[in-house]
PDB file of C-alpha atoms in Angstrom:
ATOM      1  CA  MET A1421     -12.020 -18.679  26.471  1.00 59.00           C
ATOM      2  CA  THR A1422     -12.668 -15.688  24.861  1.00 76.00           C
ATOM      3  CA  HIS A1423     -13.631 -16.472  20.807  1.00 82.00           C
ATOM      4  CA  GLN A1424     -12.930 -13.579  18.634  1.00 90.00           C
ATOM      5  CA  LYS A1425     -13.045 -13.667  14.514  1.00 94.00           C
ATOM      6  CA  ILE A1426     -10.297 -11.294  13.396  1.00 96.00           C
ATOM      7  CA  ALA A1427      -9.378 -10.451   9.865  1.00 96.00           C
ATOM      8  CA  GLY A1428      -6.452  -9.974   8.573  1.00 96.00           C
ATOM      9  CA  TYR A1429      -5.034  -7.527   5.743  1.00 96.00           C
ATOM     10  CA  VAL A1430      -1.633  -8.386   3.451  1.00 94.00           C
ATOM     11  CA  ARG A1431      -0.631  -5.910   0.738  1.00 91.00           C
ATOM     12  CA  VAL A1432       2.407  -5.551  -1.090  1.00 85.00           C
ATOM     13  CA  SER A1433       3.036  -2.884  -3.877  1.00 81.00           C
ATOM     14  CA  THR A1434       5.194  -4.201  -6.156  1.00 75.00           C
ATOM     15  CA  GLU A1435       4.935  -7.247  -8.797  1.00 75.00           C
ATOM     16  CA  LYS A1436       9.009  -6.997  -7.032  1.00 76.00           C
ATOM     17  CA  GLN A1437       7.706  -7.550  -3.972  1.00 80.00           C
ATOM     18  CA  LYS A1438       4.821 -10.483  -4.600  1.00 77.00           C
ATOM     19  CA  GLU A1439       7.608 -12.749  -6.172  1.00 71.00           C
ATOM     20  CA  GLU A1440       9.613 -11.957  -3.260  1.00 77.00           C
ATOM     21  CA  LYS A1441       7.736 -13.441  -0.835  1.00 82.00           C
ATOM     22  CA  ALA A1442       7.034  -9.919   1.397  1.00 84.00           C
ATOM     23  CA  HIS A1443       3.044 -11.000   1.048  1.00 85.00           C
ATOM     24  CA  GLU A1444       3.966 -14.175   2.048  1.00 90.00           C
ATOM     25  CA  ARG A1445       6.234 -13.278   5.324  1.00 91.00           C
ATOM     26  CA  GLN A1446       3.183 -10.519   6.699  1.00 92.00           C
ATOM     27  CA  LYS A1447       0.962 -13.680   6.785  1.00 93.00           C
ATOM     28  CA  GLU A1448       3.114 -15.737   9.322  1.00 94.00           C
ATOM     29  CA  ARG A1449       3.217 -12.504  11.577  1.00 94.00           C
ATOM     30  CA  LEU A1450      -0.684 -12.066  10.874  1.00 95.00           C
ATOM     31  CA  GLU A1451      -0.959 -15.579  12.126  1.00 94.00           C
ATOM     32  CA  ASN A1452       1.716 -15.755  14.477  1.00 94.00           C
ATOM     33  CA  TRP A1453       0.550 -13.308  16.236  1.00 93.00           C
ATOM     34  CA  ALA A1454      -3.009 -14.762  15.893  1.00 93.00           C
ATOM     35  CA  GLU A1455      -2.014 -18.073  17.758  1.00 92.00           C
ATOM     36  CA  ASN A1456      -0.082 -16.443  20.078  1.00 90.00           C
ATOM     37  CA  ARG A1457      -2.705 -14.156  21.868  1.00 87.00           C
ATOM     38  CA  GLU A1458      -4.797 -15.789  24.956  1.00 80.00           C
ATOM     39  CA  GLU A1459      -7.944 -15.273  23.442  1.00 83.00           C
ATOM     40  CA  ASP A1460      -9.828 -18.109  20.443  1.00 88.00           C
ATOM     41  CA  ILE A1461      -8.979 -16.716  17.332  1.00 90.00           C
ATOM     42  CA  ASP A1462     -10.648 -17.389  14.200  1.00 93.00           C
ATOM     43  CA  LEU A1463      -7.913 -15.172  11.823  1.00 95.00           C
ATOM     44  CA  GLU A1464      -9.226 -15.434   8.078  1.00 95.00           C
ATOM     45  CA  ILE A1465      -6.404 -13.269   5.763  1.00 96.00           C
ATOM     46  CA  TYR A1466      -7.353 -10.673   3.210  1.00 96.00           C
ATOM     47  CA  GLU A1467      -5.036  -9.807   0.855  1.00 93.00           C
ATOM     48  CA  ASP A1468      -3.718  -7.687  -2.335  1.00 91.00           C
ATOM     49  CA  ALA A1469      -0.888  -8.378  -3.695  1.00 85.00           C
ATOM     50  CA  GLY A1470       1.117  -5.749  -6.352  1.00 81.00           C
ATOM     51  CA  ILE A1471      -1.620  -3.331  -5.280  1.00 78.00           C
ATOM     52  CA  SER A1472      -0.424   0.335  -4.502  1.00 72.00           C
ATOM     53  CA  GLY A1473      -2.265   1.606  -0.512  1.00 67.00           C
ATOM     54  CA  GLN A1474      -3.378   4.377  -2.425  1.00 68.00           C
ATOM     55  CA  SER A1475      -5.953   2.085  -5.568  1.00 73.00           C
ATOM     56  CA  SER A1476      -9.332   2.032  -5.318  1.00 71.00           C
ATOM     57  CA  ASP A1477      -8.744  -1.272  -6.802  1.00 78.00           C
ATOM     58  CA  ARG A1478      -8.203  -3.423  -4.039  1.00 87.00           C
ATOM     59  CA  GLU A1479     -10.046  -6.123  -4.329  1.00 90.00           C
ATOM     60  CA  ALA A1480      -9.875  -8.284  -0.888  1.00 93.00           C
ATOM     61  CA  TYR A1481      -9.684  -4.351   0.396  1.00 92.00           C
ATOM     62  CA  ASN A1482     -13.139  -4.000  -1.314  1.00 91.00           C
ATOM     63  CA  GLN A1483     -14.067  -7.263   0.254  1.00 94.00           C
ATOM     64  CA  LEU A1484     -13.058  -6.402   4.043  1.00 94.00           C
ATOM     65  CA  MET A1485     -14.434  -3.104   3.951  1.00 92.00           C
ATOM     66  CA  LYS A1486     -18.160  -4.236   2.608  1.00 93.00           C
ATOM     67  CA  GLU A1487     -21.055  -3.928   5.837  1.00 92.00           C
ATOM     68  CA  SER A1488     -21.641  -7.852   5.334  1.00 93.00           C
ATOM     69  CA  THR A1489     -18.064  -8.169   6.177  1.00 95.00           C
ATOM     70  CA  LEU A1490     -17.710  -5.959   8.917  1.00 95.00           C
ATOM     71  CA  GLN A1491     -20.908  -7.292  10.592  1.00 94.00           C
ATOM     72  CA  GLU A1492     -18.919 -10.841  11.335  1.00 95.00           C
ATOM     73  CA  ILE A1493     -15.744  -9.809  12.506  1.00 96.00           C
ATOM     74  CA  ASP A1494     -14.421  -8.365  15.586  1.00 94.00           C
ATOM     75  CA  ALA A1495     -11.530  -6.666  14.491  1.00 94.00           C
ATOM     76  CA  ILE A1496      -9.078  -6.430  11.871  1.00 95.00           C
ATOM     77  CA  VAL A1497      -5.091  -6.635  12.236  1.00 95.00           C
ATOM     78  CA  ILE A1498      -2.306  -5.000   9.917  1.00 94.00           C
ATOM     79  CA  ARG A1499       1.111  -5.660  10.296  1.00 92.00           C
ATOM     80  CA  GLU A1500       1.406  -1.868  10.086  1.00 89.00           C
ATOM     81  CA  LEU A1501      -0.806   1.459   8.961  1.00 83.00           C
ATOM     82  CA  SER A1502       0.742   2.021   5.785  1.00 82.00           C
ATOM     83  CA  ARG A1503      -0.820  -1.409   4.262  1.00 87.00           C
ATOM     84  CA  LEU A1504      -3.780  -0.381   5.483  1.00 83.00           C
ATOM     85  CA  GLY A1505      -3.477   2.876   3.332  1.00 76.00           C
ATOM     86  CA  ARG A1506      -1.101   5.833   2.774  1.00 68.00           C
ATOM     87  CA  ASP A1507      -3.742   8.457   2.744  1.00 69.00           C
ATOM     88  CA  LEU A1508      -4.714   9.594   6.002  1.00 68.00           C
ATOM     89  CA  GLN A1509      -7.956  10.861   4.525  1.00 69.00           C
ATOM     90  CA  THR A1510      -8.830   7.240   3.917  1.00 74.00           C
ATOM     91  CA  LEU A1511      -7.232   5.717   7.099  1.00 77.00           C
ATOM     92  CA  LEU A1512      -9.431   8.592   8.941  1.00 74.00           C
ATOM     93  CA  ASP A1513     -12.859   7.506   6.991  1.00 77.00           C
ATOM     94  CA  ASP A1514     -11.971   3.476   7.690  1.00 83.00           C
ATOM     95  CA  SER A1515     -11.893   4.434  11.487  1.00 81.00           C
ATOM     96  CA  GLN A1516     -14.625   6.190  11.380  1.00 78.00           C
ATOM     97  CA  VAL A1517     -16.367   2.781   9.939  1.00 86.00           C
ATOM     98  CA  LEU A1518     -15.050   0.806  12.231  1.00 88.00           C
ATOM     99  CA  LYS A1519     -15.952   2.245  15.074  1.00 84.00           C
ATOM    100  CA  GLU A1520     -19.424   2.635  13.768  1.00 85.00           C
ATOM    101  CA  HIS A1521     -19.431  -0.930  13.074  1.00 92.00           C
ATOM    102  CA  ASP A1522     -17.525  -1.625  16.391  1.00 91.00           C
ATOM    103  CA  VAL A1523     -14.957  -3.287  14.482  1.00 93.00           C
ATOM    104  CA  ASP A1524     -11.504  -2.747  16.398  1.00 92.00           C
ATOM    105  CA  LEU A1525      -7.789  -1.690  14.272  1.00 92.00           C
ATOM    106  CA  ILE A1526      -4.471  -3.510  15.243  1.00 92.00           C
ATOM    107  CA  SER A1527      -1.477  -2.771  13.957  1.00 90.00           C
ATOM    108  CA  LEU A1528       1.429  -4.831  15.111  1.00 92.00           C
ATOM    109  CA  ARG A1529       4.195  -2.669  14.433  1.00 89.00           C
ATOM    110  CA  GLU A1530       3.196   0.521  16.444  1.00 83.00           C
ATOM    111  CA  SER A1531       1.731  -1.257  18.744  1.00 86.00           C
ATOM    112  CA  MET A1532      -1.755  -0.164  18.340  1.00 86.00           C
ATOM    113  CA  ASP A1533      -5.335  -1.560  19.563  1.00 89.00           C
ATOM    114  CA  THR A1534      -7.618   1.087  18.831  1.00 85.00           C
ATOM    115  CA  SER A1535     -10.451  -0.547  21.358  1.00 81.00           C
ATOM    116  CA  SER A1536      -8.549   1.453  23.645  1.00 84.00           C
ATOM    117  CA  ALA A1537      -8.051   5.532  23.901  1.00 84.00           C
ATOM    118  CA  GLN A1538      -4.512   5.766  23.343  1.00 83.00           C
ATOM    119  CA  GLY A1539      -5.010   3.514  20.787  1.00 80.00           C
ATOM    120  CA  GLN A1540      -7.544   5.499  18.690  1.00 79.00           C
ATOM    121  CA  LEU A1541      -4.483   8.794  19.283  1.00 83.00           C
ATOM    122  CA  ILE A1542      -1.444   6.309  18.073  1.00 78.00           C
ATOM    123  CA  PHE A1543      -3.540   6.112  15.185  1.00 74.00           C
ATOM    124  CA  ASN A1544      -4.080   9.807  14.249  1.00 77.00           C
ATOM    125  CA  VAL A1545      -0.585  10.373  15.020  1.00 78.00           C
ATOM    126  CA  LEU A1546       0.494   7.361  12.701  1.00 68.00           C
ATOM    127  CA  GLY A1547      -1.553   8.514   9.819  1.00 69.00           C
ATOM    128  CA  ALA A1548      -0.131  12.186   9.315  1.00 77.00           C
ATOM    129  CA  ILE A1549       2.637  10.535   9.753  1.00 73.00           C
ATOM    130  CA  ASN A1550       2.184   8.394   6.842  1.00 67.00           C
ATOM    131  CA  GLN A1551       0.373  11.470   5.464  1.00 73.00           C
ATOM    132  CA  PHE A1552       3.303  13.506   5.013  1.00 77.00           C
ATOM    133  CA  LYS A1553       5.771  10.309   3.353  1.00 71.00           C
ATOM    134  CA  SER A1554       3.721  10.970   0.930  1.00 69.00           C
ATOM    135  CA  ASP A1555       3.627  14.240   0.537  1.00 76.00           C
ATOM    136  CA  LEU A1556       7.038  13.825   0.017  1.00 76.00           C
ATOM    137  CA  ALA A1557       6.736  11.968  -2.165  1.00 73.00           C
ATOM    138  CA  ARG A1558       5.122  13.734  -4.553  1.00 73.00           C
ATOM    139  CA  GLU A1559       6.555  16.773  -3.844  1.00 80.00           C
ATOM    140  CA  ARG A1560      10.522  14.670  -4.646  1.00 76.00           C
ATOM    141  CA  THR A1561       8.477  13.826  -8.172  1.00 73.00           C
ATOM    142  CA  GLU A1562       7.927  17.870  -8.664  1.00 77.00           C
ATOM    143  CA  LYS A1563      11.864  17.915  -7.942  1.00 80.00           C
ATOM    144  CA  MET A1564      12.999  15.696 -10.532  1.00 74.00           C
ATOM    145  CA  ILE A1565      11.041  16.719 -13.334  1.00 72.00           C
ATOM    146  CA  GLU A1566      12.016  21.039 -13.295  1.00 79.00           C
ATOM    147  CA  ARG A1567      15.387  19.170 -12.714  1.00 77.00           C
ATOM    148  CA  ARG A1568      14.788  17.771 -15.880  1.00 70.00           C
ATOM    149  CA  LYS A1569      13.519  20.671 -17.232  1.00 71.00           C
ATOM    150  CA  GLU A1570      16.565  22.718 -16.181  1.00 74.00           C
ATOM    151  CA  GLN A1571      19.461  20.323 -17.570  1.00 71.00           C
ATOM    152  CA  GLY A1572      17.136  21.158 -20.468  1.00 68.00           C
ATOM    153  CA  LYS A1573      15.485  17.561 -20.973  1.00 63.00           C
ATOM    154  CA  GLN A1574      12.035  16.710 -22.665  1.00 57.00           C
ATOM    155  CA  VAL A1575      10.002  15.369 -19.568  1.00 56.00           C
ATOM    156  CA  GLY A1576       9.384  11.939 -21.197  1.00 49.00           C
ATOM    157  CA  ARG A1577       8.313  10.770 -24.233  1.00 48.00           C
ATOM    158  CA  PRO A1578       5.037  10.632 -25.277  1.00 47.00           C
ATOM    159  CA  GLN A1579       4.753   7.936 -28.055  1.00 49.00           C
ATOM    160  CA  LYS A1580       7.918   6.026 -26.398  1.00 70.00           C
ATOM    161  CA  LEU A1581      10.674   5.401 -23.767  1.00 82.00           C
ATOM    162  CA  ASP A1582      14.345   4.898 -24.661  1.00 80.00           C
ATOM    163  CA  GLU A1583      16.023   2.429 -22.631  1.00 82.00           C
ATOM    164  CA  ASP A1584      17.915   4.296 -20.040  1.00 82.00           C
ATOM    165  CA  GLU A1585      13.980   6.170 -18.794  1.00 85.00           C
ATOM    166  CA  ARG A1586      13.159   2.646 -18.965  1.00 86.00           C
ATOM    167  CA  GLU A1587      15.280   1.619 -16.165  1.00 86.00           C
ATOM    168  CA  GLU A1588      14.737   4.722 -14.333  1.00 86.00           C
ATOM    169  CA  LEU A1589      10.611   4.225 -14.545  1.00 86.00           C
ATOM    170  CA  VAL A1590      11.243   0.836 -13.175  1.00 86.00           C
ATOM    171  CA  GLU A1591      13.790   2.416 -10.654  1.00 84.00           C
ATOM    172  CA  LEU A1592      11.432   5.089  -9.588  1.00 84.00           C
ATOM    173  CA  ARG A1593       8.478   2.252  -8.634  1.00 83.00           C
ATOM    174  CA  GLU A1594      10.522  -0.055  -6.856  1.00 79.00           C
ATOM    175  CA  GLU A1595      12.634   1.750  -5.179  1.00 74.00           C
ATOM    176  CA  ASN A1596      10.649   4.964  -4.013  1.00 69.00           C
ATOM    177  CA  GLU A1597       7.155   3.455  -4.270  1.00 66.00           C
ATOM    178  CA  LEU A1598       5.863   6.596  -6.618  1.00 74.00           C
ATOM    179  CA  GLY A1599       2.470   6.530  -8.255  1.00 76.00           C
ATOM    180  CA  TRP A1600       1.530   5.190 -11.843  1.00 80.00           C
ATOM    181  CA  THR A1601       0.004   9.040 -11.989  1.00 78.00           C
ATOM    182  CA  SER A1602       3.213  10.850 -11.337  1.00 80.00           C
ATOM    183  CA  LEU A1603       5.453   8.277 -13.185  1.00 84.00           C
ATOM    184  CA  GLY A1604       3.343   9.579 -15.559  1.00 83.00           C
ATOM    185  CA  ARG A1605       3.095  13.045 -15.159  1.00 81.00           C
ATOM    186  CA  TYR A1606       7.028  12.694 -14.726  1.00 82.00           C
ATOM    187  CA  PHE A1607       7.732  10.488 -18.018  1.00 83.00           C
ATOM    188  CA  ASP A1608       5.514  12.792 -20.187  1.00 80.00           C
ATOM    189  CA  ILE A1609       2.885   9.139 -20.495  1.00 84.00           C
ATOM    190  CA  SER A1610      -0.657   8.333 -19.412  1.00 82.00           C
ATOM    191  CA  ARG A1611      -0.878   6.167 -16.063  1.00 80.00           C
ATOM    192  CA  LYS A1612      -1.855   3.308 -18.624  1.00 83.00           C
ATOM    193  CA  THR A1613       1.119   3.264 -20.773  1.00 86.00           C
ATOM    194  CA  ALA A1614       3.261   3.648 -17.829  1.00 85.00           C
ATOM    195  CA  LYS A1615       2.046   1.090 -16.431  1.00 85.00           C
ATOM    196  CA  ARG A1616       2.216  -1.178 -19.233  1.00 85.00           C
ATOM    197  CA  THR A1617       5.737  -0.598 -19.466  1.00 87.00           C
ATOM    198  CA  TYR A1618       6.817  -1.301 -16.287  1.00 86.00           C
ATOM    199  CA  GLU A1619       4.825  -5.243 -16.898  1.00 84.00           C
ATOM    200  CA  ARG A1620       7.441  -5.251 -19.888  1.00 82.00           C
ATOM    201  CA  GLU A1621      10.074  -4.153 -18.263  1.00 82.00           C
ATOM    202  CA  VAL A1622       9.366  -7.129 -15.580  1.00 77.00           C
ATOM    203  CA  GLU A1623       8.812  -9.662 -17.748  1.00 72.00           C
ATOM    204  CA  HIS A1624      11.306  -8.853 -20.290  1.00 61.00           C
ATOM    205  CA  LEU A1625      13.978  -9.087 -16.893  1.00 54.00           C
ATOM    206  CA  GLU A1626      12.651 -12.590 -16.010  1.00 49.00           C
TER     207      GLU A1626
END
């Protein structure tokens, strides 16, 4: 029986998803996949919870992509491509790094395995679709900003957001997965203030 050492990567974007154990469900999916393979799979899970796929500050992801880790594994398995990252260039760059280290990428939702030419093609196409969705989200942010201006509303308050704006910030973060930079631009506050405001509101709701 063939033995393979495979790294599973799990990520959820928001604290709400983390609290709802969405990352645990991802882990179970990967573990079930490994158990049902014909090969003897040694699966190690790398997990980032409450971190955007656009963030460069992903501890588990950064550890996974280290040369020392890639030299020890045969493949990386994820539930879906967006868990690895939402930026097309990042996905393509990662794909090249994995290829250089002879590490395959397996995505369960897309039934993709880059060990095959077909899998490589699917990876490129789906990566482009993810980029398209990300671009749409940015365009939506720009349109919301313009609409507020046209309605004569102030685009944010540098010093303090009122209750309605704080609620809107939480909604945009959790339902649309807007990043801290986009939220900061929308409300005319810093990225750090947007994140701090969200964390305070979520803590208050608890």
